[in-house]
PDB file of C-alpha atoms in Angstrom:
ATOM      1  CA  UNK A  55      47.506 -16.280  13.779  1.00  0.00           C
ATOM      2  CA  UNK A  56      50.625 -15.805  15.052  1.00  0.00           C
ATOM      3  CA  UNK A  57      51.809 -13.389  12.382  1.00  0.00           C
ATOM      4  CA  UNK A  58      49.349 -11.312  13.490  1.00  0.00           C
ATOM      5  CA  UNK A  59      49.406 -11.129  17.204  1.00  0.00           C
ATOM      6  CA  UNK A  60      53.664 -10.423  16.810  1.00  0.00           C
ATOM      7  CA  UNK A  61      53.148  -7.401  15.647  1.00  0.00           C
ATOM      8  CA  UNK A  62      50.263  -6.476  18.186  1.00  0.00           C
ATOM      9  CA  UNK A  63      52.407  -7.926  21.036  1.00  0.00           C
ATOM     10  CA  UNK A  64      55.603  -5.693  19.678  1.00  0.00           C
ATOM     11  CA  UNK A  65      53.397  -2.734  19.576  1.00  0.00           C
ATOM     12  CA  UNK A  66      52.292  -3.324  22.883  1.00  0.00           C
ATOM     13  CA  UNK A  67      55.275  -3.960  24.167  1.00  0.00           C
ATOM     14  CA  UNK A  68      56.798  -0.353  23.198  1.00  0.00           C
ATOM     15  CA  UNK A  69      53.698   1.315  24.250  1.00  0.00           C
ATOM     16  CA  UNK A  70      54.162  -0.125  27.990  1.00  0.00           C
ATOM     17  CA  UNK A  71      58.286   0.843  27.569  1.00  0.00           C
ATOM     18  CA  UNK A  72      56.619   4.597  26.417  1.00  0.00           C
ATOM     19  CA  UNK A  73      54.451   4.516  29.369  1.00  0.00           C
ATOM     20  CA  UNK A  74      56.749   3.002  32.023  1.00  0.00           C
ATOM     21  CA  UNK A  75      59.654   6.071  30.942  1.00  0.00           C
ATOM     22  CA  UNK A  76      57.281   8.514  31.073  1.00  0.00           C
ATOM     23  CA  UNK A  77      55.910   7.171  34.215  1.00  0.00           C
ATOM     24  CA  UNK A  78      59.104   7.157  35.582  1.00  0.00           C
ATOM     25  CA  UNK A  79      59.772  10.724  34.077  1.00  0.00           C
ATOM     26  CA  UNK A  80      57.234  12.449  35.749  1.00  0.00           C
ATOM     27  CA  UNK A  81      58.270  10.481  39.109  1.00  0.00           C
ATOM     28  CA  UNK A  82      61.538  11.483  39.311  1.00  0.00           C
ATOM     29  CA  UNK A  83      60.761  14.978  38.159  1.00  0.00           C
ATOM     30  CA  UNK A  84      58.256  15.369  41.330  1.00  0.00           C
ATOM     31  CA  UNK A  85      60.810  13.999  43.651  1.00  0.00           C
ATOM     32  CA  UNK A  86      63.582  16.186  42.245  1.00  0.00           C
ATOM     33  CA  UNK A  87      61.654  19.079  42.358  1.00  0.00           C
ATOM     34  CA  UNK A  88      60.295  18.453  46.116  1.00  0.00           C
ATOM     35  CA  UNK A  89      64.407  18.137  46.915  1.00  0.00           C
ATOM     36  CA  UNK A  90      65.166  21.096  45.095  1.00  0.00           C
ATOM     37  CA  UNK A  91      62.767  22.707  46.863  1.00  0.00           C
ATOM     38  CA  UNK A  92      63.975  22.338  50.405  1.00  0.00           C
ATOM     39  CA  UNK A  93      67.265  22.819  49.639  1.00  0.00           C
ATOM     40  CA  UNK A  94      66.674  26.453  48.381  1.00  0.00           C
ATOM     41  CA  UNK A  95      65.284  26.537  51.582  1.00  0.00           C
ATOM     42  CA  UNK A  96      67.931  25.212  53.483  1.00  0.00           C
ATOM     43  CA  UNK A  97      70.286  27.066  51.405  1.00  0.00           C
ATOM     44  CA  UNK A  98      68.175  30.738  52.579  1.00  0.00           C
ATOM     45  CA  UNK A  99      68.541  29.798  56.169  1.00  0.00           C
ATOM     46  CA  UNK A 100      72.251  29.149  55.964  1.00  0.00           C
ATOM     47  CA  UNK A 101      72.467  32.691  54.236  1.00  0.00           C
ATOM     48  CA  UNK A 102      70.301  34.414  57.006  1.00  0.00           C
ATOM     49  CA  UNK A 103      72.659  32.926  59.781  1.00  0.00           C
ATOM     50  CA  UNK A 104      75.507  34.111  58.411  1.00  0.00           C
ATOM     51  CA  UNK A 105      74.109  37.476  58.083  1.00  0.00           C
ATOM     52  CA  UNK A 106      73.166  37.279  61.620  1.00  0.00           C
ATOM     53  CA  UNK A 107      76.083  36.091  63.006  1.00  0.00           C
ATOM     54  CA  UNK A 108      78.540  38.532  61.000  1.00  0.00           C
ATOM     55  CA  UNK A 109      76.090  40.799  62.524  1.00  0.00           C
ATOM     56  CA  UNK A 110      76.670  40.015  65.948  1.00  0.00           C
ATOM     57  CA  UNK A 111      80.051  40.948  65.890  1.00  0.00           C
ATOM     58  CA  UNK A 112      80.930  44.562  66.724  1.00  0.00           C
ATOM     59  CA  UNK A 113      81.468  47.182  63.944  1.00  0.00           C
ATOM     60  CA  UNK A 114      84.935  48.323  65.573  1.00  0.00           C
ATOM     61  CA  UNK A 115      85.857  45.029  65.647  1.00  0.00           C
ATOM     62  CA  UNK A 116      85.484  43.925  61.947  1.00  0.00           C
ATOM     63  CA  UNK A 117      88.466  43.573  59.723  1.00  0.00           C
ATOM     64  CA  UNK A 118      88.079  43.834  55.900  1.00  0.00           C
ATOM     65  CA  UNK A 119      87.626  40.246  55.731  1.00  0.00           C
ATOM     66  CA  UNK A 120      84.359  39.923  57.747  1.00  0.00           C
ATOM     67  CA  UNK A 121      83.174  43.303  56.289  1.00  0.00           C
ATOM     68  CA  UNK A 122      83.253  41.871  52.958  1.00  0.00           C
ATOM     69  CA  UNK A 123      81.814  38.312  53.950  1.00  0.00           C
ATOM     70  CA  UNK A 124      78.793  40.518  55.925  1.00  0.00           C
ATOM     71  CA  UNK A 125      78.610  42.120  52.084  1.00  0.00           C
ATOM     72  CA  UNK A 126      78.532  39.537  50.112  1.00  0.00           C
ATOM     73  CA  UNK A 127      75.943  37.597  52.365  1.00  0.00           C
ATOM     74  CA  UNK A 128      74.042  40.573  52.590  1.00  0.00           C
ATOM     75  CA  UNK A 129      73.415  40.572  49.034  1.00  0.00           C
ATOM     76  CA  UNK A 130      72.782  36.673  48.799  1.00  0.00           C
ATOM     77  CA  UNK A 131      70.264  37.296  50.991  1.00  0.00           C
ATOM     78  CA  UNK A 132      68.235  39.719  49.082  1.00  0.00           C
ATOM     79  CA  UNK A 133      68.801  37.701  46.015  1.00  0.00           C
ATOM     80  CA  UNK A 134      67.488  34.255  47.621  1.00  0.00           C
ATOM     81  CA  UNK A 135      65.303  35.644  50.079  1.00  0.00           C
ATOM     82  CA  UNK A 136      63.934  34.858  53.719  1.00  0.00           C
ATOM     83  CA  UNK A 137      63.783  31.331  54.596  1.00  0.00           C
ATOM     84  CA  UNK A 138      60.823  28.993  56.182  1.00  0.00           C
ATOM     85  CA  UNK A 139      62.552  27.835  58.999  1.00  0.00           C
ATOM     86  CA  UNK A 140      65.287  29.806  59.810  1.00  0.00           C
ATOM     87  CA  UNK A 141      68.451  28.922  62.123  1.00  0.00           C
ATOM     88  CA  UNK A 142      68.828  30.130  65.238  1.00  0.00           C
ATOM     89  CA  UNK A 143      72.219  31.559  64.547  1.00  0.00           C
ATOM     90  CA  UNK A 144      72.077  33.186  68.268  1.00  0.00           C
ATOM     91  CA  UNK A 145      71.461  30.327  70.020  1.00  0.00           C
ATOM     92  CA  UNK A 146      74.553  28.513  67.926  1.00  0.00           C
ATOM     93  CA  UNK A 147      76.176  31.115  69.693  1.00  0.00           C
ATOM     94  CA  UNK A 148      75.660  31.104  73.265  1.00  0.00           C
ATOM     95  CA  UNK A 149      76.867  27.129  72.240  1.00  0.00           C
ATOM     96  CA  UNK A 150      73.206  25.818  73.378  1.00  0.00           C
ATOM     97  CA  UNK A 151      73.183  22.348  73.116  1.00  0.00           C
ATOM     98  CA  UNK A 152      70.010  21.986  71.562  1.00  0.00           C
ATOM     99  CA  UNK A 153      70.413  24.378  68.614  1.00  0.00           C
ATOM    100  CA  UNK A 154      73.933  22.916  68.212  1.00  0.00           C
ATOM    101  CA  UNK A 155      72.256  19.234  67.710  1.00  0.00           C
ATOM    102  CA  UNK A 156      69.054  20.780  65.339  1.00  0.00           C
ATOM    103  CA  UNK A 157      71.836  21.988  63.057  1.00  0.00           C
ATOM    104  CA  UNK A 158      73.465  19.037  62.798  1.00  0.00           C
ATOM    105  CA  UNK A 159      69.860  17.313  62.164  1.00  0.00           C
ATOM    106  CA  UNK A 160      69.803  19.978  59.478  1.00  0.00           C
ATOM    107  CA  UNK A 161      73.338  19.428  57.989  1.00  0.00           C
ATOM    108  CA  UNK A 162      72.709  15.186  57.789  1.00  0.00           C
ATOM    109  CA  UNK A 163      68.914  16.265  55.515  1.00  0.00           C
ATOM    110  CA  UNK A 164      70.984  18.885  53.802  1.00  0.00           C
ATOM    111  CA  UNK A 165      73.642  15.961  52.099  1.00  0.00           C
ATOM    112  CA  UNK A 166      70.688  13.586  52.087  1.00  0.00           C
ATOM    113  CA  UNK A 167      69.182  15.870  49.936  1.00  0.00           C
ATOM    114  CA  UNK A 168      71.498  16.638  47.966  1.00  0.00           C
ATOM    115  CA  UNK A 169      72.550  13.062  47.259  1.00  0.00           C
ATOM    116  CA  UNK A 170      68.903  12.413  46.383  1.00  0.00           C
ATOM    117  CA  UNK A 171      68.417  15.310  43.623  1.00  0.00           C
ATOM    118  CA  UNK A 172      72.051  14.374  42.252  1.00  0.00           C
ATOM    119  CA  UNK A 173      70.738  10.799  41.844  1.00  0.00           C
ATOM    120  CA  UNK A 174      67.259  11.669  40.499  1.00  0.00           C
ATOM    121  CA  UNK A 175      69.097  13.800  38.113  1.00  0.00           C
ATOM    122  CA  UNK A 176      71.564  10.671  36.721  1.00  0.00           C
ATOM    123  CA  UNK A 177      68.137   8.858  36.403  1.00  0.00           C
ATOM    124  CA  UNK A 178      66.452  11.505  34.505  1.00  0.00           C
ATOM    125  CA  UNK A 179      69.240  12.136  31.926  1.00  0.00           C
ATOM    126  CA  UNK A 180      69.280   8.259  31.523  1.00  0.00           C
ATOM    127  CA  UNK A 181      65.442   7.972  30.725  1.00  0.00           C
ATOM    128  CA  UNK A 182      66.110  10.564  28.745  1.00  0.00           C
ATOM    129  CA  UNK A 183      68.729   8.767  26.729  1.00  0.00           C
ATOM    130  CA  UNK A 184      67.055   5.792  26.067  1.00  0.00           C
ATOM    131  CA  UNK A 185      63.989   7.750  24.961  1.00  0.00           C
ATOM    132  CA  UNK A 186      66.153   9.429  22.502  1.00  0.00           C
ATOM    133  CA  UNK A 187      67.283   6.260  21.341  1.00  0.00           C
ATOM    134  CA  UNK A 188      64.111   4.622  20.895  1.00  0.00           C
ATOM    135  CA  UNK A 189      62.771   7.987  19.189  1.00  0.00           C
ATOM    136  CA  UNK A 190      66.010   7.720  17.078  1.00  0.00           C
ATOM    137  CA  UNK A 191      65.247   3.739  15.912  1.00  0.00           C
ATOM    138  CA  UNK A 192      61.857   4.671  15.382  1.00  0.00           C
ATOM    139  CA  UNK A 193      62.455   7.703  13.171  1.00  0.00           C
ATOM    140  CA  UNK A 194      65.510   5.475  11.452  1.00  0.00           C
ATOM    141  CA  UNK A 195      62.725   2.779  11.067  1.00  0.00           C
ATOM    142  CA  UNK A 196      60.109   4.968   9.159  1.00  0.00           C
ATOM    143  CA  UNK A 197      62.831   6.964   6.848  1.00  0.00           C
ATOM    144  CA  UNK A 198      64.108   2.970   5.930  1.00  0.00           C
ATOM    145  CA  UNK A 199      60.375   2.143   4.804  1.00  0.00           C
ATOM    146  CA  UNK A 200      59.912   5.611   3.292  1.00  0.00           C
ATOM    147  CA  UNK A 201      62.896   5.271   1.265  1.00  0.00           C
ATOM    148  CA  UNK A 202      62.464   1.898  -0.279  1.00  0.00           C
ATOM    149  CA  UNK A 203      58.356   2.320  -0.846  1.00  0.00           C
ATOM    150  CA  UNK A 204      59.416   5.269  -2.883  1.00  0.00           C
ATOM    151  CA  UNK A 205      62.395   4.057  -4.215  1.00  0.00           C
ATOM    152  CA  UNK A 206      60.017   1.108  -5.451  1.00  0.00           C
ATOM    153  CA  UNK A 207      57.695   3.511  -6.409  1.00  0.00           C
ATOM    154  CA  UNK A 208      60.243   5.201  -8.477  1.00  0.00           C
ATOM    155  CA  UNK A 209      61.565   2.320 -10.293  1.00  0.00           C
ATOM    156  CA  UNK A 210      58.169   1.226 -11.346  1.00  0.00           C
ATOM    157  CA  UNK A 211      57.048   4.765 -12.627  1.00  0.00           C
ATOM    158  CA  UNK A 212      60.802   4.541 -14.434  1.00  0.00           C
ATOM    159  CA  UNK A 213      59.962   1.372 -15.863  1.00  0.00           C
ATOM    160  CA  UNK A 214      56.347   2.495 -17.086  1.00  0.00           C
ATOM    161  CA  UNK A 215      57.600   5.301 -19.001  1.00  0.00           C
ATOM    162  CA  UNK A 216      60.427   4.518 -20.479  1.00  0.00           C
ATOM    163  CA  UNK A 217      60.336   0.233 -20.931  1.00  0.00           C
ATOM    164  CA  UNK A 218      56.567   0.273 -21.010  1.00  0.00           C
ATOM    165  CA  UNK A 219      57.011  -3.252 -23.062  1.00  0.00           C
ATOM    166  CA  UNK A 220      59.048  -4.690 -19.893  1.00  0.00           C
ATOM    167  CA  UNK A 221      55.461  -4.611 -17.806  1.00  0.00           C
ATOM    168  CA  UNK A 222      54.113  -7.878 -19.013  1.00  0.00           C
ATOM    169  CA  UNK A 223      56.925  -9.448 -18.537  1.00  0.00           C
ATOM    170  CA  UNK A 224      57.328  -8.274 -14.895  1.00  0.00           C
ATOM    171  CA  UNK A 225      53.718  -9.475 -14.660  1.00  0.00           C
ATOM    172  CA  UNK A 226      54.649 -13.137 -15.640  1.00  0.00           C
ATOM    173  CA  UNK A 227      57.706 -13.105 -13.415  1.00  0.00           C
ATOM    174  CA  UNK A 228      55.251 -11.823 -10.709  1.00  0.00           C
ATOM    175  CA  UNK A 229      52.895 -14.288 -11.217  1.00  0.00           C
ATOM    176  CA  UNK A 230      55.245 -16.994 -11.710  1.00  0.00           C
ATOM    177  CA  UNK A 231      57.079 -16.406  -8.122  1.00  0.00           C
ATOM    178  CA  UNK A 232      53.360 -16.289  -6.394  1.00  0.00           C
ATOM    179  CA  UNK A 233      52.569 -19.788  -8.206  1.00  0.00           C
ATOM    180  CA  UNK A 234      55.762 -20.869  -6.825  1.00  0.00           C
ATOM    181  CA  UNK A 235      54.678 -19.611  -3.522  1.00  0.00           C
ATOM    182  CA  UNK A 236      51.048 -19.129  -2.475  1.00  0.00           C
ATOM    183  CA  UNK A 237      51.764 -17.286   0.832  1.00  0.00           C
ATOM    184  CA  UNK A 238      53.492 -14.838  -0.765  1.00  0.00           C
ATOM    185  CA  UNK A 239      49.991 -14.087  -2.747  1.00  0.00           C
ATOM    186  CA  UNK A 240      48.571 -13.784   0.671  1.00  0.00           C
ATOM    187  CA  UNK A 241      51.484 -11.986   2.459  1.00  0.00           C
ATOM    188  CA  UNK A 242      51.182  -9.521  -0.361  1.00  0.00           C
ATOM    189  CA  UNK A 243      47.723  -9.854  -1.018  1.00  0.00           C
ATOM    190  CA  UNK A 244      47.820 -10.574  -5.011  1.00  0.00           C
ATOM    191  CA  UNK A 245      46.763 -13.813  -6.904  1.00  0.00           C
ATOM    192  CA  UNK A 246      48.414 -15.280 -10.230  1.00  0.00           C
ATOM    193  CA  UNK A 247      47.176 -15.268 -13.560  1.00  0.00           C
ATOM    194  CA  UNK A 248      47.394 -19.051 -13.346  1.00  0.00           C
ATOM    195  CA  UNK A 249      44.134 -18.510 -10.981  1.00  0.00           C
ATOM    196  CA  UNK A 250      42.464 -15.667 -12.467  1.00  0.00           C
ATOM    197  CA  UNK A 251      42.534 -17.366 -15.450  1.00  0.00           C
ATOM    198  CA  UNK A 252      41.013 -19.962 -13.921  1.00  0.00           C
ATOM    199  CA  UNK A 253      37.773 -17.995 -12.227  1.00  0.00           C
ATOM    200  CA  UNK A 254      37.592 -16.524 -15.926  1.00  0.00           C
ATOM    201  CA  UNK A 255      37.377 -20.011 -17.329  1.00  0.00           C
ATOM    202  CA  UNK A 256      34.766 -21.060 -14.417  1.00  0.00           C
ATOM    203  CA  UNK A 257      32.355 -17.792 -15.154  1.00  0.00           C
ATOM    204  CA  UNK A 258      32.665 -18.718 -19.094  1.00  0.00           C
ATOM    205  CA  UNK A 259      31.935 -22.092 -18.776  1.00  0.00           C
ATOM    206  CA  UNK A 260      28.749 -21.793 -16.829  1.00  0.00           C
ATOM    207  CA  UNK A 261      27.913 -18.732 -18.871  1.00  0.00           C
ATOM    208  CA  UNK A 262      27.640 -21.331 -22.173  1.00  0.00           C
ATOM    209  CA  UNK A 263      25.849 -23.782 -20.095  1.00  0.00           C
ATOM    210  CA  UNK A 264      23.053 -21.351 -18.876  1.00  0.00           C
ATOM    211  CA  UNK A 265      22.710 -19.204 -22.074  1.00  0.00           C
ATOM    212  CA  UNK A 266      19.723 -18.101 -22.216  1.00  0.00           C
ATOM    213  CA  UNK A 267      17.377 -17.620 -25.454  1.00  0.00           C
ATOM    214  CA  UNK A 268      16.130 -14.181 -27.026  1.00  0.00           C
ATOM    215  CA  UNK A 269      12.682 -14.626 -25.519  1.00  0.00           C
ATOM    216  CA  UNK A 270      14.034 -15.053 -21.553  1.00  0.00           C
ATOM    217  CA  UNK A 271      15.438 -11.910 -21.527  1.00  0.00           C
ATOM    218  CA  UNK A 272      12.091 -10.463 -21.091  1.00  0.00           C
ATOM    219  CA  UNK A 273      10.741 -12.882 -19.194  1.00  0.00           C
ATOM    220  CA  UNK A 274      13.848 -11.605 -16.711  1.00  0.00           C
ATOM    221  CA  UNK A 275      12.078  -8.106 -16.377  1.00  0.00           C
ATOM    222  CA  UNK A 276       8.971  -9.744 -14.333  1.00  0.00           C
ATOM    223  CA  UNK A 277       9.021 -11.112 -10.970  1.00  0.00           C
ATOM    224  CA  UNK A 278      10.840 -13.944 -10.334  1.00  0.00           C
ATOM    225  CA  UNK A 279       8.489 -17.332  -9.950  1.00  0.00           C
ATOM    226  CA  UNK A 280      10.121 -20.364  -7.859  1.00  0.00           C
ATOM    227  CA  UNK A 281      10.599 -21.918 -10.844  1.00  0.00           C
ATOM    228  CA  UNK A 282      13.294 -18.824 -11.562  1.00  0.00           C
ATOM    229  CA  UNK A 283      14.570 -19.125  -7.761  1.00  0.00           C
ATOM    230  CA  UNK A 284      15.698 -22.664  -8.170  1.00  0.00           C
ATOM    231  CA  UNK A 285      17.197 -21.604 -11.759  1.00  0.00           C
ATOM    232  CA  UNK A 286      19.154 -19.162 -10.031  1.00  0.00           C
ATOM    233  CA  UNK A 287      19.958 -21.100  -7.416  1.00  0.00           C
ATOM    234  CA  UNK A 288      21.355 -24.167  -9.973  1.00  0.00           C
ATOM    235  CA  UNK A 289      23.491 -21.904 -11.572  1.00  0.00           C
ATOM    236  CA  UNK A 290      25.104 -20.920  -8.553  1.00  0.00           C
ATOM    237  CA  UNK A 291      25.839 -24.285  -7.812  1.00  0.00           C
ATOM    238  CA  UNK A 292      27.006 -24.851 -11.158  1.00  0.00           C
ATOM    239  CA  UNK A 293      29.209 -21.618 -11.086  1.00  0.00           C
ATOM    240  CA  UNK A 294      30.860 -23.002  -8.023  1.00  0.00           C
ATOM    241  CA  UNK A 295      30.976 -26.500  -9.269  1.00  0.00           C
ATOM    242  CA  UNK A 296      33.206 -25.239 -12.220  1.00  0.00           C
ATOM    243  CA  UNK A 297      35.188 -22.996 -10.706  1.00  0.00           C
ATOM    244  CA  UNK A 298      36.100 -25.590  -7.928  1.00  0.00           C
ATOM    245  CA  UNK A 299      37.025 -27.827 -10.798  1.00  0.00           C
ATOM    246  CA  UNK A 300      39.300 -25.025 -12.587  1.00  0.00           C
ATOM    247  CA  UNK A 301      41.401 -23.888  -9.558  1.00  0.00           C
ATOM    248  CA  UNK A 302      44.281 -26.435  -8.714  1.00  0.00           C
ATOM    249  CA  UNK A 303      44.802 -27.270  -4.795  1.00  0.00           C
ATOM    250  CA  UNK A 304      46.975 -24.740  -4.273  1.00  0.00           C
ATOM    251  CA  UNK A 305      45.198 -21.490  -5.228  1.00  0.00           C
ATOM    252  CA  UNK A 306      42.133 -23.474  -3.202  1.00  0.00           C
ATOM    253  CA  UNK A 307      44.324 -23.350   0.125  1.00  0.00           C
ATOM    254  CA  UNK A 308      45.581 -19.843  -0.802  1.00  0.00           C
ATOM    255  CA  UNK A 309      41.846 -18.963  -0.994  1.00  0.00           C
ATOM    256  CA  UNK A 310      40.645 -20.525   2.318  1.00  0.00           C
ATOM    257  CA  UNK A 311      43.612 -19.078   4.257  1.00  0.00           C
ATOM    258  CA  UNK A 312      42.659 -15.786   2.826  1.00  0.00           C
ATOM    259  CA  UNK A 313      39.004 -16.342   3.782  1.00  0.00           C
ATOM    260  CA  UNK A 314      39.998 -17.952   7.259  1.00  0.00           C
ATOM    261  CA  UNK A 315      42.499 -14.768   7.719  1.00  0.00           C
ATOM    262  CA  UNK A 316      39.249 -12.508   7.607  1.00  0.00           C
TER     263      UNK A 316
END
């Protein structure tokens, strides 16, 4: 029983890794995304308060430095668009208190932010590595079993058409290594000659012992009397009886583990 629930508990096992990375996946993508998200924001209000502030400064006044900065933010701006919640960029300037200390509000979520998305994005390529990996062992797993069932395959369809003669004797070695080892036979569900031979001698024996005369085999056609019930039922008995007697003990226990495995 335990050979069985192995393989159930390994394929469970990877099925709640699958899950839990993909969980995770889709976690981190949502919170990345909602980051993301407010910082283009953010990033749209800084833009519009530099365009107003370069703005507030007077046109005789503005050397080729701040015309070009009033350009290139000008631009920005119709790239990234308007923000949500824009700065007050002319309170900043009349040094109010109050906008002063929102902005700085503003500046502390701006680095939390982007320290969050940076760290959600280190977390994401690392779930994304180890699913590789796993997808890479898996795929590495299959091509391994691929290659040696046809590879065995192969090698037997070799042997069958060129050294047809060598099949009987890989039939005896066969059946010689599951005598030596009856759970092999049930591992690889095959039984020996050694006990087919010995149902075959069971099934003959009882055969000779309930051979019937000319005349019964009509008799068969009709419908069966109790007398022909409790025939039937002695020769099952007797069918079991001998081939109880012709199988050793261990093709018995091979045959009740493979009964008890059902």
């Amino acid at each position: 029983m335990n050979h069985h629930l192995k393989p159930r508990a390994c394929a469970f096992l990877a099925a709640l890794t699958a899950a839990w990375l993909a969980a995770g996946c889709q976690s981190s993508l949502a919170r990345r995304a909602k980051a993301s998200n407010i910082l283009s924001d953010e990033s749209r209000a800084l833009t519009t308060a530099v365009v107003e502030v370069l703005h507030q400064q007077p046109t005789e006044a503005r050397d080729i430095h701040t015309s070009t900065a009033l350009q290139l933010a000008q631009q920005d701006q119709r790239i990234e668009g308007l923000p949500t919640r824009p700065i007050d960029a002319l309170a900043l300037l009349q040094t109010n208190a109050a906008a002063h200390a929102d902005l700085a509000a503003r500046f502390a979520l701006q680095n939390k932010l982007i320290a969050q998305e940076r760290a959600l994005t280190e977390r994401l390529t690392t779930l994304g590595a180890v699913k590789e990996a796993e997808d890479r062992a898996r795929r590495l797993r299959w091509t391994k079993f691929a290659t040696l069932a046809l590879g065995s395959l192969g090698t037997f369809l070799a042997i069958a058409f060129f050294c047809p003669v060598l099949l009987p004797i890989l039939g005896r070695v066969l059946a010689w290594c599951v005598s030596k080892a009856p759970s092999l036979a049930q591992a690889a569900g095959v039984v020996s000659v050694k006990a087919f031979d010995a149902v075959v001698r069971g099934v003959e024996k009882t055969k000779q012992q309930f051979a019937a005369p000319t005349g019964a085999i009509l008799a068969a056609n009709s419908a069966l009397d109790d007398a022909s019930r409790r025939a039937n039922s002695q020769f099952t008995d007797t069918l079991l009886g001998h081939l109880s007697r012709e199988m050793d003990a261990d093709h018995k226990a091979l045959v009740r583990a493979r009964l008890a495995a059902r």
